[in-house]
PDB file of C-alpha atoms in Angstrom:
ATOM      1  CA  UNK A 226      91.754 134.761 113.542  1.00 55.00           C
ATOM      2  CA  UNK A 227      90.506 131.407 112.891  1.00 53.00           C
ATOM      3  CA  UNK A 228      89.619 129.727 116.079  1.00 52.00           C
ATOM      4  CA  UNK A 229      89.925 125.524 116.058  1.00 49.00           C
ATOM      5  CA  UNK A 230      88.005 123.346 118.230  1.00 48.00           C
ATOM      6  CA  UNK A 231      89.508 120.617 120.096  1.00 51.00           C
ATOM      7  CA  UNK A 232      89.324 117.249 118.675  1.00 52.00           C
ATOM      8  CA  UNK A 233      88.158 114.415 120.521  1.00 46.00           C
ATOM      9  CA  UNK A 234      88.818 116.213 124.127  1.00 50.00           C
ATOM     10  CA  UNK A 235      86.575 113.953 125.911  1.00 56.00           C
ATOM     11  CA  UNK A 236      87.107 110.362 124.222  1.00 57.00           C
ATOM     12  CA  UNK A 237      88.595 107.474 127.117  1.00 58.00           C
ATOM     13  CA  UNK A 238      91.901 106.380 126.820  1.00 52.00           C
ATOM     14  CA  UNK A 239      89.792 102.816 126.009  1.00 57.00           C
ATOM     15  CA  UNK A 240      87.963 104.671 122.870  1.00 56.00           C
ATOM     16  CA  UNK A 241      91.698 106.114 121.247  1.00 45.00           C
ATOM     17  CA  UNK A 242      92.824 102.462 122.280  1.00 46.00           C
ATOM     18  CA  UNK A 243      89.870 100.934 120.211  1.00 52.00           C
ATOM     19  CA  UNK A 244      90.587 103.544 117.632  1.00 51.00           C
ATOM     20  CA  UNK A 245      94.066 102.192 116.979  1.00 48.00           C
ATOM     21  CA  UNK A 246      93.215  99.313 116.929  1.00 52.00           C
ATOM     22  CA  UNK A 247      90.800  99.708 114.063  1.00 54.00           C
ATOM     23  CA  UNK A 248      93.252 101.419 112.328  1.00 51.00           C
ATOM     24  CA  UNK A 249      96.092  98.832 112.889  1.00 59.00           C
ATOM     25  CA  UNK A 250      93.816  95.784 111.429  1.00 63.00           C
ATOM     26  CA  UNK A 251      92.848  98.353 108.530  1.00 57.00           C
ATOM     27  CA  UNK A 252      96.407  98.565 107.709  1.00 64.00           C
ATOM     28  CA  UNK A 253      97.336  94.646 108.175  1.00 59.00           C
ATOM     29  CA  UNK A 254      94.373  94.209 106.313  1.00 64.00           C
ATOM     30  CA  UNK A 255      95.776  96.229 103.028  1.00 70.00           C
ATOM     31  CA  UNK A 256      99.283  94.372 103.548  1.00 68.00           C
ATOM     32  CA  UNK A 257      97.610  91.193 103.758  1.00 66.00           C
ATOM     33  CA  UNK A 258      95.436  91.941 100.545  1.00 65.00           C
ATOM     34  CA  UNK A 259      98.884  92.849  98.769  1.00 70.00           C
ATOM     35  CA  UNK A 260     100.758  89.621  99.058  1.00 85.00           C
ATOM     36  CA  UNK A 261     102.260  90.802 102.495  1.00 91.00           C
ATOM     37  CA  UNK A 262     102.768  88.429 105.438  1.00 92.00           C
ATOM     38  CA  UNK A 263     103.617  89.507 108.538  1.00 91.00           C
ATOM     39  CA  UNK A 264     106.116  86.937 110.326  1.00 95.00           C
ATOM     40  CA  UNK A 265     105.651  86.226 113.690  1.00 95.00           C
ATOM     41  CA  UNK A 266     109.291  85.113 114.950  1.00 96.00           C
ATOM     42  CA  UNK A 267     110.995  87.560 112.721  1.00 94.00           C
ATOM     43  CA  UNK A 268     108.601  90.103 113.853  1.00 92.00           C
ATOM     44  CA  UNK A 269     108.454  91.966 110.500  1.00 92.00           C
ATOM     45  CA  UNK A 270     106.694  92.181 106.830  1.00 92.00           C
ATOM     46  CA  UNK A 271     107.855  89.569 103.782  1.00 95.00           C
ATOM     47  CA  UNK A 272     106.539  88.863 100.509  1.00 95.00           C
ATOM     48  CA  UNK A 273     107.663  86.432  98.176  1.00 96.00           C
ATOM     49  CA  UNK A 274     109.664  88.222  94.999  1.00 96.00           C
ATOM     50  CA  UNK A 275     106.939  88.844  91.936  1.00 94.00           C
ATOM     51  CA  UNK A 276     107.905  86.132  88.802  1.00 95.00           C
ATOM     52  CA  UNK A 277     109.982  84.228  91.401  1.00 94.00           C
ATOM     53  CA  UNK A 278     108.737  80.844  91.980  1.00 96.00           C
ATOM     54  CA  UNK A 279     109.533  79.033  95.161  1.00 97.00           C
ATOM     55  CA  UNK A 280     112.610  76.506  94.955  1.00 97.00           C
ATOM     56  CA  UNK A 281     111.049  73.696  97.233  1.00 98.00           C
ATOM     57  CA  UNK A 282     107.416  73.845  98.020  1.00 97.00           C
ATOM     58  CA  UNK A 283     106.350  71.332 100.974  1.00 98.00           C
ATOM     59  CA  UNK A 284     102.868  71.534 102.662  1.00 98.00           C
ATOM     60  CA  UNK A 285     104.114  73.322 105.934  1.00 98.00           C
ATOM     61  CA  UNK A 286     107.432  75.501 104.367  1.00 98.00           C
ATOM     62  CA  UNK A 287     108.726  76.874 101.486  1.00 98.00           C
ATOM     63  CA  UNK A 288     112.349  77.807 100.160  1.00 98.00           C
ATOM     64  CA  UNK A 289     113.163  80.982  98.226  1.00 98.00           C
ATOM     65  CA  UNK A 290     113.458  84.672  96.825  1.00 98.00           C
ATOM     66  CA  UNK A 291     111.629  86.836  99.754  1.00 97.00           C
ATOM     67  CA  UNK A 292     111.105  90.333  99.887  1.00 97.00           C
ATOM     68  CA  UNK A 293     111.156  91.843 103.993  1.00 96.00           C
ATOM     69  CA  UNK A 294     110.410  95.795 104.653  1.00 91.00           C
ATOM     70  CA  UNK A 295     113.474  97.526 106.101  1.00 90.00           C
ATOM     71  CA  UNK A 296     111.796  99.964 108.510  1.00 86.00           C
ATOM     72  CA  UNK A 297     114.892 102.189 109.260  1.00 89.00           C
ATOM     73  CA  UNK A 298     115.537 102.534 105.444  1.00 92.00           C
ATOM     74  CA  UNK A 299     111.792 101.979 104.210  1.00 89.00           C
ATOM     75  CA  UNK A 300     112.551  99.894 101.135  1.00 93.00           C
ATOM     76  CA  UNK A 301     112.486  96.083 100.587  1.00 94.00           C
ATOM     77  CA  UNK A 302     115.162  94.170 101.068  1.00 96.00           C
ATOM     78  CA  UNK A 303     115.279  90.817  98.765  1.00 96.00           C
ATOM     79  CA  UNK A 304     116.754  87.770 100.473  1.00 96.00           C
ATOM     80  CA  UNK A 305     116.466  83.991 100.062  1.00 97.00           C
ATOM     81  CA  UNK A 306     114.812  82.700 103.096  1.00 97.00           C
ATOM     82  CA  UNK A 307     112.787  79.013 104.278  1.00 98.00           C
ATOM     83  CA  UNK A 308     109.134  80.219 105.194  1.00 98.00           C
ATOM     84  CA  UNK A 309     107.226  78.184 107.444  1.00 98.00           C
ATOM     85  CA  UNK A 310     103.828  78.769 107.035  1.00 97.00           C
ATOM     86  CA  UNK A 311     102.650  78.411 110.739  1.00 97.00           C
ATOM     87  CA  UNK A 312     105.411  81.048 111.208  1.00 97.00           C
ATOM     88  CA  UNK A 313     102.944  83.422 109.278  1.00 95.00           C
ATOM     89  CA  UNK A 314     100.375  85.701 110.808  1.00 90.00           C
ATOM     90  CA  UNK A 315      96.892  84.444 110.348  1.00 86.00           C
ATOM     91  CA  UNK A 316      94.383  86.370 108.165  1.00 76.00           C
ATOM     92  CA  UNK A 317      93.065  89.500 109.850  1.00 66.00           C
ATOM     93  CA  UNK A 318      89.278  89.803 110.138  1.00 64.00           C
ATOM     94  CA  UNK A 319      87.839  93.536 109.803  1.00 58.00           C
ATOM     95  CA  UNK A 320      85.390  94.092 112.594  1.00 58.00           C
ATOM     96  CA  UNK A 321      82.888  96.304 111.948  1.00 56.00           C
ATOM     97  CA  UNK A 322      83.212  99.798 113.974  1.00 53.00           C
ATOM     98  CA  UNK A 323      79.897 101.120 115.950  1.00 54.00           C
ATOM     99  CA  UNK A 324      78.737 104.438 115.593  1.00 49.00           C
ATOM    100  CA  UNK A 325      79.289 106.557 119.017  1.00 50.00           C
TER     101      UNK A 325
END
């Protein structure tokens, strides 16, 4: 019988919280790389449709063809939508992680 060690037994709850953290601006980071933009009043993903340009174009918004990530159904939803860019998480910044 194979015997397995416990993982991480004595790590803080403030070491798993930096942990997910890490993990969480990994992820943004790969969204953010892809053309995804997380909104912050909508409180979800969007990314404008490939081959689709906008229909107006100002300096702080932009109307037309978004796509948003349906969580419950995980697919993309396309919808036409005004974007205002302050709306619009800023770039994340990878922080390096120390070495325990």
């Amino acid at each position: 019988m194979e015997v397995v060690s416990p993982c991480h037994v004595n790590k803080s709850l403030s070491d798993h919280v930096r942990d997910l953290s890490s993990h969480t601006s990994f992820v943004f980071s790969l969204r953010y790389a892809r053309d995804w933009r997380y909104h912050k009043d909508e409180r979800l993903w969007l990314t404008r449709a490939p081959g689709v340009e906008p229909q107006l174009k100002t300096s702080s918004y932009e109307r037309g063809t978004y796509y948003f990530f349906d969580c419950s159904s995980w697919r993309k939803v396309a919808k036409e939508f005004l974007l205002e860019y302050d709306k619009l998480e800023d770039k994340p910044t990878l922080q390096p992680v120390s070495a325990q």
